[in-house]
Amino acid sequence: MRRLILLLAVIGCEVKKEQQPVPPPAAPETTSTDVQAPPPAAASFRPIPSTCGEELITDEGIGELRIGTTVESLRQKCNVVSDKTAPGSEGMPARKLAVALSRDTVEAEIVEGRVWRLAVRSPRLRTADSLGVGTPIERLRRLKNPRLMTGEGVLFVASTEHCGMSFRLSNTGPDALRGNIDRAGLSRLPESAVVSEVLVFGCRLTPGSSAG
């Protein structure tokens, strides 16, 4: 009887051993080379500050980009990104610099080594009274003594309120150049006419005169 009890006890222990769950194999240890760091966050875009000073269109220029400034001085004060020869007034070849500002690029036409005229074609650059590319004709009519001018088959508006600049117009209609180039002609232009370019040439300075 004792042998039978002992035998049953041994069998019961073996059964318990078989029923115990087998632990899963341990995961392999990872080394520092196996761990991948998350990719760095993308840097947020920040406009490059302009070195040309205040970016308002004035009768004498834009900040340090002024009418009459020498090319050498301009290169020291502003970011000149290109210097090339391209068609100028009446299709004649002219030296033109592209000057990068924080808001956009401005074209500077050079005569005798100095800035003679600026061409602003970006709506991001404006005058202190908010004139610029995209300004409607209705706003130009309210300037002091506005008048129409023609040049190279297009119309410009000039005013004594801004003695050193003119505003090139687009969307003027097919008959715009047939009317009188005066205030009456300005009133006859369609309301769709808007400024497409601002030319800055200065109130006093001319090519060859001295400037800083």
mmCIF file of C-alpha atoms in Angstrom:
data_model
loop_
_atom_site.group_PDB
_atom_site.id
_atom_site.type_symbol
_atom_site.label_atom_id
_atom_site.label_comp_id
_atom_site.label_asym_id
_atom_site.label_seq_id
_atom_site.Cartn_x
_atom_site.Cartn_y
_atom_site.Cartn_z
ATOM 1 C CA MET A 1 0.000 0.000 0.000
ATOM 2 C CA ARG A 2 2.826 2.424 0.893
ATOM 3 C CA ARG A 3 4.514 1.670 -2.434
ATOM 4 C CA LEU A 4 1.259 2.441 -4.272
ATOM 5 C CA ILE A 5 0.826 5.800 -2.494
ATOM 6 C CA LEU A 6 4.441 6.755 -3.221
ATOM 7 C CA LEU A 7 4.066 5.811 -6.877
ATOM 8 C CA LEU A 8 0.910 7.950 -7.233
ATOM 9 C CA ALA A 9 2.667 10.913 -5.614
ATOM 10 C CA VAL A 10 5.581 10.655 -8.073
ATOM 11 C CA ILE A 11 3.182 10.474 -11.040
ATOM 12 C CA GLY A 12 1.302 13.536 -9.755
ATOM 13 C CA CYS A 13 4.518 15.543 -9.545
ATOM 14 C CA GLU A 14 5.443 14.604 -13.112
ATOM 15 C CA VAL A 15 1.989 15.659 -14.340
ATOM 16 C CA LYS A 16 2.329 19.057 -12.635
ATOM 17 C CA LYS A 17 5.748 19.518 -14.246
ATOM 18 C CA GLU A 18 4.266 18.823 -17.692
ATOM 19 C CA GLN A 19 1.397 21.287 -17.101
ATOM 20 C CA GLN A 20 3.640 24.209 -16.102
ATOM 21 C CA PRO A 21 3.779 26.759 -18.987
ATOM 22 C CA VAL A 22 7.063 27.135 -20.724
ATOM 23 C CA PRO A 23 8.314 30.760 -20.401
ATOM 24 C CA PRO A 24 8.849 32.506 -23.739
ATOM 25 C CA PRO A 25 12.423 32.979 -24.836
ATOM 26 C CA ALA A 26 13.990 36.193 -23.605
ATOM 27 C CA ALA A 27 14.196 38.992 -26.161
ATOM 28 C CA PRO A 28 17.726 39.654 -27.395
ATOM 29 C CA GLU A 29 19.426 42.574 -25.785
ATOM 30 C CA THR A 30 19.639 45.649 -27.984
ATOM 31 C CA THR A 31 22.797 47.631 -28.191
ATOM 32 C CA SER A 32 23.038 51.364 -28.605
ATOM 33 C CA THR A 33 23.609 50.900 -32.335
ATOM 34 C CA ASP A 34 20.244 49.139 -32.707
ATOM 35 C CA VAL A 35 18.236 52.086 -31.353
ATOM 36 C CA GLN A 36 17.271 54.639 -34.048
ATOM 37 C CA ALA A 37 16.819 58.178 -32.844
ATOM 38 C CA PRO A 38 13.721 59.987 -34.162
ATOM 39 C CA PRO A 39 14.423 62.302 -37.128
ATOM 40 C CA PRO A 40 15.048 65.913 -36.142
ATOM 41 C CA ALA A 41 12.119 68.277 -36.507
ATOM 42 C CA ALA A 42 12.132 70.342 -39.690
ATOM 43 C CA ALA A 43 13.433 73.841 -39.137
ATOM 44 C CA SER A 44 10.768 76.500 -39.503
ATOM 45 C CA PHE A 45 11.293 78.993 -42.337
ATOM 46 C CA ARG A 46 12.480 82.401 -41.266
ATOM 47 C CA PRO A 47 12.840 85.271 -43.744
ATOM 48 C CA ILE A 48 16.378 86.563 -44.072
ATOM 49 C CA PRO A 49 16.536 90.085 -42.620
ATOM 50 C CA SER A 50 17.195 92.724 -45.230
ATOM 51 C CA THR A 51 20.489 94.573 -45.052
ATOM 52 C CA CYS A 52 19.052 97.459 -47.072
ATOM 53 C CA GLY A 53 17.136 99.062 -44.219
ATOM 54 C CA GLU A 54 13.474 100.003 -44.195
ATOM 55 C CA GLU A 55 11.566 98.460 -47.101
ATOM 56 C CA LEU A 56 9.200 101.283 -48.039
ATOM 57 C CA ILE A 57 9.102 102.641 -51.582
ATOM 58 C CA THR A 58 9.986 106.336 -51.484
ATOM 59 C CA ASP A 59 10.691 108.965 -54.143
ATOM 60 C CA GLU A 60 14.423 108.353 -53.630
ATOM 61 C CA GLY A 61 14.522 104.573 -53.383
ATOM 62 C CA ILE A 62 13.976 101.753 -50.910
ATOM 63 C CA GLY A 63 16.085 101.955 -47.762
ATOM 64 C CA GLU A 64 19.769 101.937 -48.726
ATOM 65 C CA LEU A 65 18.847 101.148 -52.324
ATOM 66 C CA ARG A 66 18.713 104.793 -53.333
ATOM 67 C CA ILE A 67 18.822 106.684 -56.615
ATOM 68 C CA GLY A 68 22.355 107.919 -57.260
ATOM 69 C CA THR A 69 24.093 105.306 -55.073
ATOM 70 C CA THR A 70 27.226 103.823 -56.627
ATOM 71 C CA VAL A 71 27.323 100.136 -57.457
ATOM 72 C CA GLU A 72 30.268 99.653 -55.098
ATOM 73 C CA SER A 73 28.388 101.224 -52.211
ATOM 74 C CA LEU A 74 25.249 99.280 -53.048
ATOM 75 C CA ARG A 75 27.121 95.970 -52.927
ATOM 76 C CA GLN A 76 28.358 96.829 -49.431
ATOM 77 C CA LYS A 77 24.902 97.726 -48.122
ATOM 78 C CA CYS A 78 22.542 95.342 -49.930
ATOM 79 C CA ASN A 79 22.370 91.828 -51.330
ATOM 80 C CA VAL A 80 23.015 92.055 -55.096
ATOM 81 C CA VAL A 81 22.086 88.670 -56.554
ATOM 82 C CA SER A 82 22.718 89.347 -60.245
ATOM 83 C CA ASP A 83 24.417 91.881 -62.525
ATOM 84 C CA LYS A 84 23.591 91.640 -66.216
ATOM 85 C CA THR A 85 22.886 93.541 -69.425
ATOM 86 C CA ALA A 86 19.283 93.516 -70.606
ATOM 87 C CA PRO A 87 17.000 95.676 -72.792
ATOM 88 C CA GLY A 88 16.281 99.022 -71.153
ATOM 89 C CA SER A 89 14.514 102.174 -72.294
ATOM 90 C CA GLU A 90 13.460 102.003 -75.945
ATOM 91 C CA GLY A 91 15.021 98.551 -76.221
ATOM 92 C CA MET A 92 18.593 99.808 -75.762
ATOM 93 C CA PRO A 93 20.937 97.554 -73.757
ATOM 94 C CA ALA A 94 21.224 98.581 -70.120
ATOM 95 C CA ARG A 95 23.044 97.313 -67.061
ATOM 96 C CA LYS A 96 20.602 95.958 -64.482
ATOM 97 C CA LEU A 97 21.158 94.638 -60.969
ATOM 98 C CA ALA A 98 18.732 92.403 -59.090
ATOM 99 C CA VAL A 99 18.737 93.393 -55.414
ATOM 100 C CA ALA A 100 17.174 90.960 -52.939
ATOM 101 C CA LEU A 101 15.166 92.371 -50.060
ATOM 102 C CA SER A 102 13.448 90.313 -47.366
ATOM 103 C CA ARG A 103 10.062 90.739 -49.082
ATOM 104 C CA ASP A 104 11.070 90.434 -52.750
ATOM 105 C CA THR A 105 13.600 91.423 -55.415
ATOM 106 C CA VAL A 106 13.915 94.869 -57.011
ATOM 107 C CA GLU A 107 15.573 95.705 -60.331
ATOM 108 C CA ALA A 108 18.062 98.567 -60.313
ATOM 109 C CA GLU A 109 19.062 100.072 -63.670
ATOM 110 C CA ILE A 110 22.606 101.447 -63.675
ATOM 111 C CA VAL A 111 23.909 104.453 -65.621
ATOM 112 C CA GLU A 112 27.505 105.684 -65.263
ATOM 113 C CA GLY A 113 28.110 103.338 -62.336
ATOM 114 C CA ARG A 114 25.174 104.625 -60.257
ATOM 115 C CA VAL A 115 21.584 103.587 -59.614
ATOM 116 C CA TRP A 116 19.506 105.517 -62.136
ATOM 117 C CA ARG A 117 16.080 103.910 -61.787
ATOM 118 C CA LEU A 118 14.323 101.174 -59.809
ATOM 119 C CA ALA A 119 11.603 98.891 -61.136
ATOM 120 C CA VAL A 120 9.315 97.398 -58.489
ATOM 121 C CA ARG A 121 7.076 94.595 -59.742
ATOM 122 C CA SER A 122 6.128 92.970 -56.447
ATOM 123 C CA PRO A 123 2.880 93.730 -54.571
ATOM 124 C CA ARG A 124 4.731 93.078 -51.299
ATOM 125 C CA LEU A 125 6.562 96.402 -51.504
ATOM 126 C CA ARG A 126 4.498 99.563 -50.975
ATOM 127 C CA THR A 127 4.784 103.286 -50.345
ATOM 128 C CA ALA A 128 3.950 104.762 -46.946
ATOM 129 C CA ASP A 129 0.437 105.527 -48.254
ATOM 130 C CA SER A 130 0.047 101.920 -49.512
ATOM 131 C CA LEU A 131 0.563 102.480 -53.245
ATOM 132 C CA GLY A 132 2.112 99.693 -55.251
ATOM 133 C CA VAL A 133 1.491 96.870 -57.691
ATOM 134 C CA GLY A 134 -2.215 96.084 -57.684
ATOM 135 C CA THR A 135 -3.389 99.581 -56.674
ATOM 136 C CA PRO A 136 -6.602 100.389 -58.618
ATOM 137 C CA ILE A 137 -6.955 103.410 -60.892
ATOM 138 C CA GLU A 138 -9.589 104.884 -58.573
ATOM 139 C CA ARG A 139 -6.927 105.333 -55.878
ATOM 140 C CA LEU A 140 -4.503 107.026 -58.281
ATOM 141 C CA ARG A 141 -7.157 109.534 -59.344
ATOM 142 C CA ARG A 142 -7.202 110.826 -55.764
ATOM 143 C CA LEU A 143 -3.514 111.747 -55.805
ATOM 144 C CA LYS A 144 -2.496 115.394 -55.921
ATOM 145 C CA ASN A 145 -2.412 116.677 -59.530
ATOM 146 C CA PRO A 146 -2.392 113.238 -61.206
ATOM 147 C CA ARG A 147 -1.542 113.099 -64.902
ATOM 148 C CA LEU A 148 -1.114 110.460 -67.597
ATOM 149 C CA MET A 149 2.130 109.859 -69.466
ATOM 150 C CA THR A 150 3.021 107.475 -72.283
ATOM 151 C CA GLY A 151 6.186 105.546 -72.880
ATOM 152 C CA GLU A 152 6.984 102.513 -75.029
ATOM 153 C CA GLY A 153 3.312 102.040 -75.840
ATOM 154 C CA VAL A 154 2.080 101.901 -72.245
ATOM 155 C CA LEU A 155 0.479 104.353 -69.837
ATOM 156 C CA PHE A 156 1.900 105.722 -66.597
ATOM 157 C CA VAL A 157 0.392 107.897 -63.891
ATOM 158 C CA ALA A 158 2.527 110.564 -62.214
ATOM 159 C CA SER A 159 1.690 112.999 -59.420
ATOM 160 C CA THR A 160 3.353 115.877 -57.605
ATOM 161 C CA GLU A 161 2.477 113.966 -54.444
ATOM 162 C CA HIS A 162 5.154 111.424 -55.446
ATOM 163 C CA CYS A 163 7.597 113.501 -57.474
ATOM 164 C CA GLY A 164 10.181 110.744 -57.861
ATOM 165 C CA MET A 165 8.088 107.879 -59.156
ATOM 166 C CA SER A 166 5.511 106.840 -61.716
ATOM 167 C CA PHE A 167 2.972 104.034 -61.814
ATOM 168 C CA ARG A 168 2.708 101.832 -64.872
ATOM 169 C CA LEU A 169 -0.843 100.727 -65.684
ATOM 170 C CA SER A 170 -2.272 97.494 -67.049
ATOM 171 C CA ASN A 171 -5.831 96.515 -68.050
ATOM 172 C CA THR A 172 -6.342 99.972 -69.555
ATOM 173 C CA GLY A 173 -8.390 98.808 -72.548
ATOM 174 C CA PRO A 174 -7.653 98.942 -76.307
ATOM 175 C CA ASP A 175 -8.433 102.649 -76.742
ATOM 176 C CA ALA A 176 -6.488 104.026 -73.789
ATOM 177 C CA LEU A 177 -3.685 105.570 -75.889
ATOM 178 C CA ARG A 178 -6.091 107.314 -78.267
ATOM 179 C CA GLY A 179 -7.458 109.754 -75.722
ATOM 180 C CA ASN A 180 -5.952 112.901 -74.254
ATOM 181 C CA ILE A 181 -2.993 112.380 -71.965
ATOM 182 C CA ASP A 182 -4.284 114.574 -69.170
ATOM 183 C CA ARG A 183 -6.524 114.379 -66.134
ATOM 184 C CA ALA A 184 -9.565 114.010 -68.359
ATOM 185 C CA GLY A 185 -7.947 111.019 -70.034
ATOM 186 C CA LEU A 186 -7.239 109.556 -66.616
ATOM 187 C CA SER A 187 -10.916 109.793 -65.734
ATOM 188 C CA ARG A 188 -11.853 107.906 -68.901
ATOM 189 C CA LEU A 189 -9.757 104.850 -68.127
ATOM 190 C CA PRO A 190 -11.756 101.754 -67.150
ATOM 191 C CA GLU A 191 -12.066 100.833 -63.493
ATOM 192 C CA SER A 192 -10.230 97.599 -64.271
ATOM 193 C CA ALA A 193 -6.943 99.508 -64.736
ATOM 194 C CA VAL A 194 -4.395 98.746 -62.005
ATOM 195 C CA VAL A 195 -0.732 99.429 -61.255
ATOM 196 C CA SER A 196 1.531 96.726 -62.691
ATOM 197 C CA GLU A 197 4.909 98.336 -61.939
ATOM 198 C CA VAL A 198 6.330 101.211 -59.894
ATOM 199 C CA LEU A 199 9.277 103.118 -61.355
ATOM 200 C CA VAL A 200 11.431 105.122 -58.947
ATOM 201 C CA PHE A 201 13.806 107.717 -60.427
ATOM 202 C CA GLY A 202 14.155 110.370 -57.697
ATOM 203 C CA CYS A 203 12.948 113.940 -57.398
ATOM 204 C CA ARG A 204 16.307 115.651 -57.800
ATOM 205 C CA LEU A 205 19.146 113.321 -58.690
ATOM 206 C CA THR A 206 20.176 112.617 -62.262
ATOM 207 C CA PRO A 207 22.866 110.253 -63.623
ATOM 208 C CA GLY A 208 26.292 111.657 -62.863
ATOM 209 C CA SER A 209 25.282 113.721 -59.851
ATOM 210 C CA SER A 210 26.735 112.822 -56.477
ATOM 211 C CA ALA A 211 25.006 110.698 -53.845
ATOM 212 C CA GLY A 212 26.002 108.752 -50.782
#
